Every structure is written in C-alpha cells, then in structure tokens.
Amino acid sequence: MPDADISILNSFKLPPPYSQLSHDEILGILSDPAQISWRQEDIKIFGKIYAQPRLIAYYGDEQAQYHYSSIILKPLPWTDFLRALKRQVEQVTGEHFNAVFLNLYRDQNDSMGMHSDDEAELGQNPAIASLSYGASRTLIMKHRHEKSRTNIKIPLHSGNLLLMKGTTQHFWKHGINKEKTAHGPRVNLTFRRVFG
C-alpha cells in the first residue's frame, strides 16, 4: 500500500503459561466481563449523541490517559493476561507499548467508523499493533487525500496481528463495517504508546 507501513502476522503465539490456550479460550477470557471491564460509551457525531456500536475497555500504565471523540479514557491497571499479551506483542513487533484499547464486536451489527489513530498523545508516527480473536471481520482502509483511490480490504482472522506504523495514520483511515451475514463475537486489542 502506498503511503503506509503495514504488516500482518497470521499466527500470533502466546508465551507460557498461556501457550496452550486455544483461540476460543482466549476469546472467552477477553470477552468475560469478570475479566475485562467492558462498557459502552456515547459519542457525539455532528452534534448528536449515539451509543457506540460496540463495547470498549482501556488498560495501561497509569499515565497513559487517552482522548478521542470527546471521550477521556483513564487506563485500568494491567491484568496479568493483558500484560502477557503486551509483552509478546512487543517482542514480535520490536515496538514498545504502554496501553491497550480493546473493542468487543458482539455480532455482525457492531462496527467501527472510519478514523485515523492520529491523536496528539500518540505522537508523530504512531505504531499501532492490532490483535484479533474470534470471528473474522474485514478491516477497510481508505486513503484520506486521494478520494478516487480504491479502498483496501484486509481480512482479519482469529490470531492475526496487524501492525500499522510510520506515516500510515497520516494518509489512511480504517474501520470495520457492519456485516450482512451472521457473525459471532470478536475481540480486537490495539496496543499503542500514549505520551502523557
């Protein structure tokens, strides 16, 4: 893709003691409200308030407060499982992260609008590592400046790790559309470095 630095690892592996967990078991841990503090936020779009069409959670280092769409997120402390995921993602990507933003897509009706992760607290050229478990969904990539450019569709399957870095967020928006066919739940974890 022009104006982008994107790579995909198709089979992300967890370290011991979690290495024997299946993708379904990992999805079960991540979607369990006793393990992850899921919530649904309201967002303002063109002056109107809407409930986000998915559940979110935010964990990280204490200073990694994050703002987007008029929402202020204060990180919850890392769980042991999320910290293990973070460390393995860091080892695989060679990047350093201090927060993880989780999205739970409950079914095919949940979605995420087109956006760029370009908030000031993410720095000039942020690295975003996106890890998926559960149902496959398609990530849509749309060029921000060349409207005639064809959208790129990237299928994300359970266990896929997508890394976006460099100038990707300057030139591309990304999102997850609703699907016409039935889908089970999907959890997506986006690891990032937030500068306080």
JSON list of N, CA and C in Angstrom, two decimals, residues 88-156:
[
{"chain": "A", "resi": 88, "resn": "GLN", "atom": "N", "xyz": [4.37, -10.05, 24.65]},
{"chain": "A", "resi": 88, "resn": "GLN", "atom": "CA", "xyz": [4.60, -10.87, 23.46]},
{"chain": "A", "resi": 88, "resn": "GLN", "atom": "C", "xyz": [4.45, -10.03, 22.19]},
{"chain": "A", "resi": 89, "resn": "VAL", "atom": "N", "xyz": [3.48, -9.14, 22.16]},
{"chain": "A", "resi": 89, "resn": "VAL", "atom": "CA", "xyz": [3.31, -8.24, 21.01]},
{"chain": "A", "resi": 89, "resn": "VAL", "atom": "C", "xyz": [4.56, -7.37, 20.85]},
{"chain": "A", "resi": 90, "resn": "GLU", "atom": "N", "xyz": [5.09, -6.87, 21.96]},
{"chain": "A", "resi": 90, "resn": "GLU", "atom": "CA", "xyz": [6.31, -6.06, 21.91]},
{"chain": "A", "resi": 90, "resn": "GLU", "atom": "C", "xyz": [7.49, -6.87, 21.37]},
{"chain": "A", "resi": 91, "resn": "GLN", "atom": "N", "xyz": [7.59, -8.12, 21.81]},
{"chain": "A", "resi": 91, "resn": "GLN", "atom": "CA", "xyz": [8.70, -8.96, 21.35]},
{"chain": "A", "resi": 91, "resn": "GLN", "atom": "C", "xyz": [8.61, -9.23, 19.85]},
{"chain": "A", "resi": 92, "resn": "VAL", "atom": "N", "xyz": [7.40, -9.49, 19.38]},
{"chain": "A", "resi": 92, "resn": "VAL", "atom": "CA", "xyz": [7.20, -9.82, 17.97]},
{"chain": "A", "resi": 92, "resn": "VAL", "atom": "C", "xyz": [7.39, -8.59, 17.07]},
{"chain": "A", "resi": 93, "resn": "THR", "atom": "N", "xyz": [6.92, -7.43, 17.53]},
{"chain": "A", "resi": 93, "resn": "THR", "atom": "CA", "xyz": [6.94, -6.23, 16.68]},
{"chain": "A", "resi": 93, "resn": "THR", "atom": "C", "xyz": [8.20, -5.38, 16.86]},
{"chain": "A", "resi": 94, "resn": "GLY", "atom": "N", "xyz": [8.88, -5.53, 18.00]},
{"chain": "A", "resi": 94, "resn": "GLY", "atom": "CA", "xyz": [10.02, -4.66, 18.29]},
{"chain": "A", "resi": 94, "resn": "GLY", "atom": "C", "xyz": [9.61, -3.27, 18.72]},
{"chain": "A", "resi": 95, "resn": "GLU", "atom": "N", "xyz": [8.33, -3.06, 19.00]},
{"chain": "A", "resi": 95, "resn": "GLU", "atom": "CA", "xyz": [7.81, -1.77, 19.44]},
{"chain": "A", "resi": 95, "resn": "GLU", "atom": "C", "xyz": [7.56, -1.81, 20.95]},
{"chain": "A", "resi": 96, "resn": "HIS", "atom": "N", "xyz": [7.40, -0.63, 21.56]},
{"chain": "A", "resi": 96, "resn": "HIS", "atom": "CA", "xyz": [7.09, -0.54, 22.99]},
{"chain": "A", "resi": 96, "resn": "HIS", "atom": "C", "xyz": [5.70, 0.08, 23.13]},
{"chain": "A", "resi": 97, "resn": "PHE", "atom": "N", "xyz": [4.87, -0.53, 23.97]},
{"chain": "A", "resi": 97, "resn": "PHE", "atom": "CA", "xyz": [3.50, -0.05, 24.19]},
{"chain": "A", "resi": 97, "resn": "PHE", "atom": "C", "xyz": [3.24, 0.13, 25.68]},
{"chain": "A", "resi": 98, "resn": "ASN", "atom": "N", "xyz": [2.39, 1.12, 26.01]},
{"chain": "A", "resi": 98, "resn": "ASN", "atom": "CA", "xyz": [2.04, 1.34, 27.42]},
{"chain": "A", "resi": 98, "resn": "ASN", "atom": "C", "xyz": [0.54, 1.33, 27.66]},
{"chain": "A", "resi": 99, "resn": "ALA", "atom": "N", "xyz": [-0.24, 0.96, 26.64]},
{"chain": "A", "resi": 99, "resn": "ALA", "atom": "CA", "xyz": [-1.69, 0.90, 26.79]},
{"chain": "A", "resi": 99, "resn": "ALA", "atom": "C", "xyz": [-2.28, -0.04, 25.75]},
{"chain": "A", "resi": 100, "resn": "VAL", "atom": "N", "xyz": [-3.47, -0.53, 26.07]},
{"chain": "A", "resi": 100, "resn": "VAL", "atom": "CA", "xyz": [-4.22, -1.34, 25.10]},
{"chain": "A", "resi": 100, "resn": "VAL", "atom": "C", "xyz": [-5.68, -0.91, 25.12]},
{"chain": "A", "resi": 101, "resn": "PHE", "atom": "N", "xyz": [-6.20, -0.66, 23.94]},
{"chain": "A", "resi": 101, "resn": "PHE", "atom": "CA", "xyz": [-7.61, -0.29, 23.74]},
{"chain": "A", "resi": 101, "resn": "PHE", "atom": "C", "xyz": [-8.29, -1.53, 23.18]},
{"chain": "A", "resi": 102, "resn": "LEU", "atom": "N", "xyz": [-9.31, -2.02, 23.89]},
{"chain": "A", "resi": 102, "resn": "LEU", "atom": "CA", "xyz": [-10.00, -3.24, 23.48]},
{"chain": "A", "resi": 102, "resn": "LEU", "atom": "C", "xyz": [-11.38, -2.90, 22.93]},
{"chain": "A", "resi": 103, "resn": "ASN", "atom": "N", "xyz": [-11.76, -3.58, 21.86]},
{"chain": "A", "resi": 103, "resn": "ASN", "atom": "CA", "xyz": [-13.09, -3.47, 21.28]},
{"chain": "A", "resi": 103, "resn": "ASN", "atom": "C", "xyz": [-13.72, -4.85, 21.24]},
{"chain": "A", "resi": 104, "resn": "LEU", "atom": "N", "xyz": [-14.97, -4.94, 21.69]},
{"chain": "A", "resi": 104, "resn": "LEU", "atom": "CA", "xyz": [-15.73, -6.18, 21.62]},
{"chain": "A", "resi": 104, "resn": "LEU", "atom": "C", "xyz": [-16.87, -5.99, 20.63]},
{"chain": "A", "resi": 105, "resn": "TYR", "atom": "N", "xyz": [-16.76, -6.68, 19.50]},
{"chain": "A", "resi": 105, "resn": "TYR", "atom": "CA", "xyz": [-17.82, -6.70, 18.49]},
{"chain": "A", "resi": 105, "resn": "TYR", "atom": "C", "xyz": [-18.69, -7.90, 18.81]},
{"chain": "A", "resi": 106, "resn": "ARG", "atom": "N", "xyz": [-19.88, -7.64, 19.33]},
{"chain": "A", "resi": 106, "resn": "ARG", "atom": "CA", "xyz": [-20.73, -8.73, 19.85]},
{"chain": "A", "resi": 106, "resn": "ARG", "atom": "C", "xyz": [-21.29, -9.60, 18.75]},
{"chain": "A", "resi": 107, "resn": "ASP", "atom": "N", "xyz": [-21.58, -9.01, 17.60]},
{"chain": "A", "resi": 107, "resn": "ASP", "atom": "CA", "xyz": [-22.10, -9.75, 16.45]},
{"chain": "A", "resi": 107, "resn": "ASP", "atom": "C", "xyz": [-21.88, -8.91, 15.20]},
{"chain": "A", "resi": 108, "resn": "GLN", "atom": "N", "xyz": [-22.54, -9.31, 14.11]},
{"chain": "A", "resi": 108, "resn": "GLN", "atom": "CA", "xyz": [-22.33, -8.64, 12.83]},
{"chain": "A", "resi": 108, "resn": "GLN", "atom": "C", "xyz": [-22.84, -7.21, 12.80]},
{"chain": "A", "resi": 109, "resn": "ASN", "atom": "N", "xyz": [-23.66, -6.81, 13.77]},
{"chain": "A", "resi": 109, "resn": "ASN", "atom": "CA", "xyz": [-24.21, -5.46, 13.79]},
{"chain": "A", "resi": 109, "resn": "ASN", "atom": "C", "xyz": [-23.28, -4.44, 14.44]},
{"chain": "A", "resi": 110, "resn": "ASP", "atom": "N", "xyz": [-22.28, -4.90, 15.16]},
{"chain": "A", "resi": 110, "resn": "ASP", "atom": "CA", "xyz": [-21.32, -3.97, 15.77]},
{"chain": "A", "resi": 110, "resn": "ASP", "atom": "C", "xyz": [-20.28, -3.55, 14.73]},
{"chain": "A", "resi": 111, "resn": "SER", "atom": "N", "xyz": [-19.80, -2.33, 14.87]},
{"chain": "A", "resi": 111, "resn": "SER", "atom": "CA", "xyz": [-18.91, -1.77, 13.85]},
{"chain": "A", "resi": 111, "resn": "SER", "atom": "C", "xyz": [-18.03, -0.68, 14.45]},
{"chain": "A", "resi": 112, "resn": "MET", "atom": "N", "xyz": [-17.13, -0.17, 13.62]},
{"chain": "A", "resi": 112, "resn": "MET", "atom": "CA", "xyz": [-16.31, 0.99, 13.99]},
{"chain": "A", "resi": 112, "resn": "MET", "atom": "C", "xyz": [-16.20, 1.89, 12.76]},
{"chain": "A", "resi": 113, "resn": "GLY", "atom": "N", "xyz": [-16.54, 3.16, 12.92]},
{"chain": "A", "resi": 113, "resn": "GLY", "atom": "CA", "xyz": [-16.50, 4.11, 11.82]},
{"chain": "A", "resi": 113, "resn": "GLY", "atom": "C", "xyz": [-15.08, 4.36, 11.33]},
{"chain": "A", "resi": 114, "resn": "MET", "atom": "N", "xyz": [-14.99, 4.91, 10.14]},
{"chain": "A", "resi": 114, "resn": "MET", "atom": "CA", "xyz": [-13.69, 5.23, 9.55]},
{"chain": "A", "resi": 114, "resn": "MET", "atom": "C", "xyz": [-13.00, 6.31, 10.38]},
{"chain": "A", "resi": 115, "resn": "HIS", "atom": "N", "xyz": [-11.73, 6.08, 10.68]},
{"chain": "A", "resi": 115, "resn": "HIS", "atom": "CA", "xyz": [-10.98, 7.01, 11.51]},
{"chain": "A", "resi": 115, "resn": "HIS", "atom": "C", "xyz": [-9.48, 6.77, 11.33]},
{"chain": "A", "resi": 116, "resn": "SER", "atom": "N", "xyz": [-8.69, 7.70, 11.79]},
{"chain": "A", "resi": 116, "resn": "SER", "atom": "CA", "xyz": [-7.24, 7.52, 11.89]},
{"chain": "A", "resi": 116, "resn": "SER", "atom": "C", "xyz": [-6.87, 7.65, 13.35]},
{"chain": "A", "resi": 117, "resn": "ASP", "atom": "N", "xyz": [-5.91, 6.86, 13.78]},
{"chain": "A", "resi": 117, "resn": "ASP", "atom": "CA", "xyz": [-5.38, 6.98, 15.15]},
{"chain": "A", "resi": 117, "resn": "ASP", "atom": "C", "xyz": [-4.30, 8.05, 15.12]},
{"chain": "A", "resi": 118, "resn": "ASP", "atom": "N", "xyz": [-4.75, 9.31, 15.08]},
{"chain": "A", "resi": 118, "resn": "ASP", "atom": "CA", "xyz": [-3.81, 10.43, 14.90]},
{"chain": "A", "resi": 118, "resn": "ASP", "atom": "C", "xyz": [-3.90, 11.46, 16.02]},
{"chain": "A", "resi": 119, "resn": "GLU", "atom": "N", "xyz": [-4.39, 11.04, 17.18]},
{"chain": "A", "resi": 119, "resn": "GLU", "atom": "CA", "xyz": [-4.47, 11.95, 18.31]},
{"chain": "A", "resi": 119, "resn": "GLU", "atom": "C", "xyz": [-3.06, 12.38, 18.73]},
{"chain": "A", "resi": 120, "resn": "ALA", "atom": "N", "xyz": [-2.95, 13.61, 19.23]},
{"chain": "A", "resi": 120, "resn": "ALA", "atom": "CA", "xyz": [-1.64, 14.18, 19.57]},
{"chain": "A", "resi": 120, "resn": "ALA", "atom": "C", "xyz": [-0.88, 13.32, 20.56]},
{"chain": "A", "resi": 121, "resn": "GLU", "atom": "N", "xyz": [-1.59, 12.70, 21.52]},
{"chain": "A", "resi": 121, "resn": "GLU", "atom": "CA", "xyz": [-0.88, 11.92, 22.56]},
{"chain": "A", "resi": 121, "resn": "GLU", "atom": "C", "xyz": [-0.30, 10.62, 22.04]},
{"chain": "A", "resi": 122, "resn": "LEU", "atom": "N", "xyz": [-0.56, 10.27, 20.77]},
{"chain": "A", "resi": 122, "resn": "LEU", "atom": "CA", "xyz": [0.05, 9.08, 20.18]},
{"chain": "A", "resi": 122, "resn": "LEU", "atom": "C", "xyz": [1.37, 9.38, 19.48]},
{"chain": "A", "resi": 123, "resn": "GLY", "atom": "N", "xyz": [1.73, 10.66, 19.39]},
{"chain": "A", "resi": 123, "resn": "GLY", "atom": "CA", "xyz": [2.99, 11.01, 18.76]},
{"chain": "A", "resi": 123, "resn": "GLY", "atom": "C", "xyz": [2.87, 11.22, 17.26]},
{"chain": "A", "resi": 124, "resn": "GLN", "atom": "N", "xyz": [3.98, 11.56, 16.63]},
{"chain": "A", "resi": 124, "resn": "GLN", "atom": "CA", "xyz": [4.00, 11.95, 15.22]},
{"chain": "A", "resi": 124, "resn": "GLN", "atom": "C", "xyz": [3.67, 10.80, 14.27]},
{"chain": "A", "resi": 125, "resn": "ASN", "atom": "N", "xyz": [4.31, 9.66, 14.43]},
{"chain": "A", "resi": 125, "resn": "ASN", "atom": "CA", "xyz": [4.09, 8.50, 13.56]},
{"chain": "A", "resi": 125, "resn": "ASN", "atom": "C", "xyz": [3.87, 7.27, 14.43]},
{"chain": "A", "resi": 126, "resn": "PRO", "atom": "N", "xyz": [2.66, 7.11, 14.97]},
{"chain": "A", "resi": 126, "resn": "PRO", "atom": "CA", "xyz": [2.44, 6.05, 15.96]},
{"chain": "A", "resi": 126, "resn": "PRO", "atom": "C", "xyz": [2.49, 4.65, 15.37]},
{"chain": "A", "resi": 127, "resn": "ALA", "atom": "N", "xyz": [2.95, 3.73, 16.20]},
{"chain": "A", "resi": 127, "resn": "ALA", "atom": "CA", "xyz": [2.85, 2.30, 15.89]},
{"chain": "A", "resi": 127, "resn": "ALA", "atom": "C", "xyz": [1.63, 1.76, 16.62]},
{"chain": "A", "resi": 128, "resn": "ILE", "atom": "N", "xyz": [0.72, 1.13, 15.89]},
{"chain": "A", "resi": 128, "resn": "ILE", "atom": "CA", "xyz": [-0.48, 0.53, 16.46]},
{"chain": "A", "resi": 128, "resn": "ILE", "atom": "C", "xyz": [-0.46, -0.94, 16.10]},
{"chain": "A", "resi": 129, "resn": "ALA", "atom": "N", "xyz": [-0.47, -1.80, 17.13]},
{"chain": "A", "resi": 129, "resn": "ALA", "atom": "CA", "xyz": [-0.49, -3.25, 16.90]},
{"chain": "A", "resi": 129, "resn": "ALA", "atom": "C", "xyz": [-1.89, -3.76, 17.23]},
{"chain": "A", "resi": 130, "resn": "SER", "atom": "N", "xyz": [-2.55, -4.35, 16.26]},
{"chain": "A", "resi": 130, "resn": "SER", "atom": "CA", "xyz": [-3.94, -4.77, 16.37]},
{"chain": "A", "resi": 130, "resn": "SER", "atom": "C", "xyz": [-4.03, -6.29, 16.36]},
{"chain": "A", "resi": 131, "resn": "LEU", "atom": "N", "xyz": [-4.48, -6.86, 17.48]},
{"chain": "A", "resi": 131, "resn": "LEU", "atom": "CA", "xyz": [-4.55, -8.31, 17.66]},
{"chain": "A", "resi": 131, "resn": "LEU", "atom": "C", "xyz": [-6.01, -8.74, 17.73]},
{"chain": "A", "resi": 132, "resn": "SER", "atom": "N", "xyz": [-6.40, -9.75, 16.96]},
{"chain": "A", "resi": 132, "resn": "SER", "atom": "CA", "xyz": [-7.80, -10.17, 16.86]},
{"chain": "A", "resi": 132, "resn": "SER", "atom": "C", "xyz": [-8.00, -11.59, 17.35]},
{"chain": "A", "resi": 133, "resn": "TYR", "atom": "N", "xyz": [-9.13, -11.80, 18.05]},
{"chain": "A", "resi": 133, "resn": "TYR", "atom": "CA", "xyz": [-9.57, -13.15, 18.44]},
{"chain": "A", "resi": 133, "resn": "TYR", "atom": "C", "xyz": [-11.07, -13.25, 18.22]},
{"chain": "A", "resi": 134, "resn": "GLY", "atom": "N", "xyz": [-11.50, -14.39, 17.69]},
{"chain": "A", "resi": 134, "resn": "GLY", "atom": "CA", "xyz": [-12.93, -14.62, 17.47]},
{"chain": "A", "resi": 134, "resn": "GLY", "atom": "C", "xyz": [-13.27, -14.59, 16.00]},
{"chain": "A", "resi": 135, "resn": "ALA", "atom": "N", "xyz": [-14.47, -14.10, 15.70]},
{"chain": "A", "resi": 135, "resn": "ALA", "atom": "CA", "xyz": [-14.97, -14.09, 14.33]},
{"chain": "A", "resi": 135, "resn": "ALA", "atom": "C", "xyz": [-14.10, -13.24, 13.43]},
{"chain": "A", "resi": 136, "resn": "SER", "atom": "N", "xyz": [-13.97, -13.66, 12.18]},
{"chain": "A", "resi": 136, "resn": "SER", "atom": "CA", "xyz": [-13.23, -12.87, 11.20]},
{"chain": "A", "resi": 136, "resn": "SER", "atom": "C", "xyz": [-14.05, -11.65, 10.80]},
{"chain": "A", "resi": 137, "resn": "ARG", "atom": "N", "xyz": [-13.38, -10.53, 10.67]},
{"chain": "A", "resi": 137, "resn": "ARG", "atom": "CA", "xyz": [-14.00, -9.31, 10.16]},
{"chain": "A", "resi": 137, "resn": "ARG", "atom": "C", "xyz": [-13.03, -8.66, 9.18]},
{"chain": "A", "resi": 138, "resn": "THR", "atom": "N", "xyz": [-13.57, -7.77, 8.35]},
{"chain": "A", "resi": 138, "resn": "THR", "atom": "CA", "xyz": [-12.76, -7.12, 7.32]},
{"chain": "A", "resi": 138, "resn": "THR", "atom": "C", "xyz": [-12.44, -5.69, 7.73]},
{"chain": "A", "resi": 139, "resn": "LEU", "atom": "N", "xyz": [-11.15, -5.37, 7.76]},
{"chain": "A", "resi": 139, "resn": "LEU", "atom": "CA", "xyz": [-10.70, -4.01, 8.02]},
{"chain": "A", "resi": 139, "resn": "LEU", "atom": "C", "xyz": [-10.70, -3.26, 6.69]},
{"chain": "A", "resi": 140, "resn": "ILE", "atom": "N", "xyz": [-11.40, -2.14, 6.64]},
{"chain": "A", "resi": 140, "resn": "ILE", "atom": "CA", "xyz": [-11.45, -1.31, 5.45]},
{"chain": "A", "resi": 140, "resn": "ILE", "atom": "C", "xyz": [-10.44, -0.17, 5.61]},
{"chain": "A", "resi": 141, "resn": "MET", "atom": "N", "xyz": [-9.59, 0.01, 4.61]},
{"chain": "A", "resi": 141, "resn": "MET", "atom": "CA", "xyz": [-8.60, 1.10, 4.61]},
{"chain": "A", "resi": 141, "resn": "MET", "atom": "C", "xyz": [-8.97, 2.06, 3.48]},
{"chain": "A", "resi": 142, "resn": "LYS", "atom": "N", "xyz": [-9.09, 3.36, 3.82]},
{"chain": "A", "resi": 142, "resn": "LYS", "atom": "CA", "xyz": [-9.48, 4.37, 2.84]},
{"chain": "A", "resi": 142, "resn": "LYS", "atom": "C", "xyz": [-8.46, 5.51, 2.88]},
{"chain": "A", "resi": 143, "resn": "HIS", "atom": "N", "xyz": [-7.92, 5.87, 1.71]},
{"chain": "A", "resi": 143, "resn": "HIS", "atom": "CA", "xyz": [-6.93, 6.95, 1.64]},
{"chain": "A", "resi": 143, "resn": "HIS", "atom": "C", "xyz": [-7.60, 8.27, 2.01]},
{"chain": "A", "resi": 144, "resn": "ARG", "atom": "N", "xyz": [-6.93, 9.05, 2.85]},
{"chain": "A", "resi": 144, "resn": "ARG", "atom": "CA", "xyz": [-7.50, 10.29, 3.37]},
{"chain": "A", "resi": 144, "resn": "ARG", "atom": "C", "xyz": [-7.49, 11.42, 2.34]},
{"chain": "A", "resi": 145, "resn": "HIS", "atom": "N", "xyz": [-6.58, 11.40, 1.40]},
{"chain": "A", "resi": 145, "resn": "HIS", "atom": "CA", "xyz": [-6.41, 12.54, 0.50]},
{"chain": "A", "resi": 145, "resn": "HIS", "atom": "C", "xyz": [-6.77, 12.23, -0.95]},
{"chain": "A", "resi": 146, "resn": "GLU", "atom": "N", "xyz": [-6.57, 11.01, -1.38]},
{"chain": "A", "resi": 146, "resn": "GLU", "atom": "CA", "xyz": [-6.87, 10.62, -2.76]},
{"chain": "A", "resi": 146, "resn": "GLU", "atom": "C", "xyz": [-8.19, 9.86, -2.78]},
{"chain": "A", "resi": 147, "resn": "LYS", "atom": "N", "xyz": [-9.29, 10.62, -2.91]},
{"chain": "A", "resi": 147, "resn": "LYS", "atom": "CA", "xyz": [-10.63, 10.04, -2.80]},
{"chain": "A", "resi": 147, "resn": "LYS", "atom": "C", "xyz": [-10.93, 9.03, -3.90]},
{"chain": "A", "resi": 148, "resn": "SER", "atom": "N", "xyz": [-10.26, 9.14, -5.04]},
{"chain": "A", "resi": 148, "resn": "SER", "atom": "CA", "xyz": [-10.52, 8.22, -6.14]},
{"chain": "A", "resi": 148, "resn": "SER", "atom": "C", "xyz": [-9.85, 6.87, -5.95]},
{"chain": "A", "resi": 149, "resn": "ARG", "atom": "N", "xyz": [-8.95, 6.78, -4.97]},
{"chain": "A", "resi": 149, "resn": "ARG", "atom": "CA", "xyz": [-8.22, 5.53, -4.74]},
{"chain": "A", "resi": 149, "resn": "ARG", "atom": "C", "xyz": [-9.18, 4.46, -4.21]},
{"chain": "A", "resi": 150, "resn": "THR", "atom": "N", "xyz": [-9.07, 3.26, -4.72]},
{"chain": "A", "resi": 150, "resn": "THR", "atom": "CA", "xyz": [-9.91, 2.15, -4.28]},
{"chain": "A", "resi": 150, "resn": "THR", "atom": "C", "xyz": [-9.61, 1.79, -2.83]},
{"chain": "A", "resi": 151, "resn": "ASN", "atom": "N", "xyz": [-10.67, 1.55, -2.06]},
{"chain": "A", "resi": 151, "resn": "ASN", "atom": "CA", "xyz": [-10.49, 1.12, -0.67]},
{"chain": "A", "resi": 151, "resn": "ASN", "atom": "C", "xyz": [-9.79, -0.24, -0.64]},
{"chain": "A", "resi": 152, "resn": "ILE", "atom": "N", "xyz": [-8.99, -0.44, 0.38]},
{"chain": "A", "resi": 152, "resn": "ILE", "atom": "CA", "xyz": [-8.29, -1.71, 0.58]},
{"chain": "A", "resi": 152, "resn": "ILE", "atom": "C", "xyz": [-9.05, -2.50, 1.64]},
{"chain": "A", "resi": 153, "resn": "LYS", "atom": "N", "xyz": [-9.28, -3.78, 1.37]},
{"chain": "A", "resi": 153, "resn": "LYS", "atom": "CA", "xyz": [-9.96, -4.65, 2.34]},
{"chain": "A", "resi": 153, "resn": "LYS", "atom": "C", "xyz": [-8.97, -5.68, 2.86]},
{"chain": "A", "resi": 154, "resn": "ILE", "atom": "N", "xyz": [-8.81, -5.71, 4.18]},
{"chain": "A", "resi": 154, "resn": "ILE", "atom": "CA", "xyz": [-7.88, -6.63, 4.81]},
{"chain": "A", "resi": 154, "resn": "ILE", "atom": "C", "xyz": [-8.65, -7.57, 5.73]},
{"chain": "A", "resi": 155, "resn": "PRO", "atom": "N", "xyz": [-8.81, -8.85, 5.36]},
{"chain": "A", "resi": 155, "resn": "PRO", "atom": "CA", "xyz": [-9.50, -9.78, 6.26]},
{"chain": "A", "resi": 155, "resn": "PRO", "atom": "C", "xyz": [-8.64, -10.04, 7.50]},
{"chain": "A", "resi": 156, "resn": "LEU", "atom": "N", "xyz": [-9.25, -9.91, 8.67]},
{"chain": "A", "resi": 156, "resn": "LEU", "atom": "CA", "xyz": [-8.56, -10.18, 9.93]},
{"chain": "A", "resi": 156, "resn": "LEU", "atom": "C", "xyz": [-9.20, -11.40, 10.58]}
]
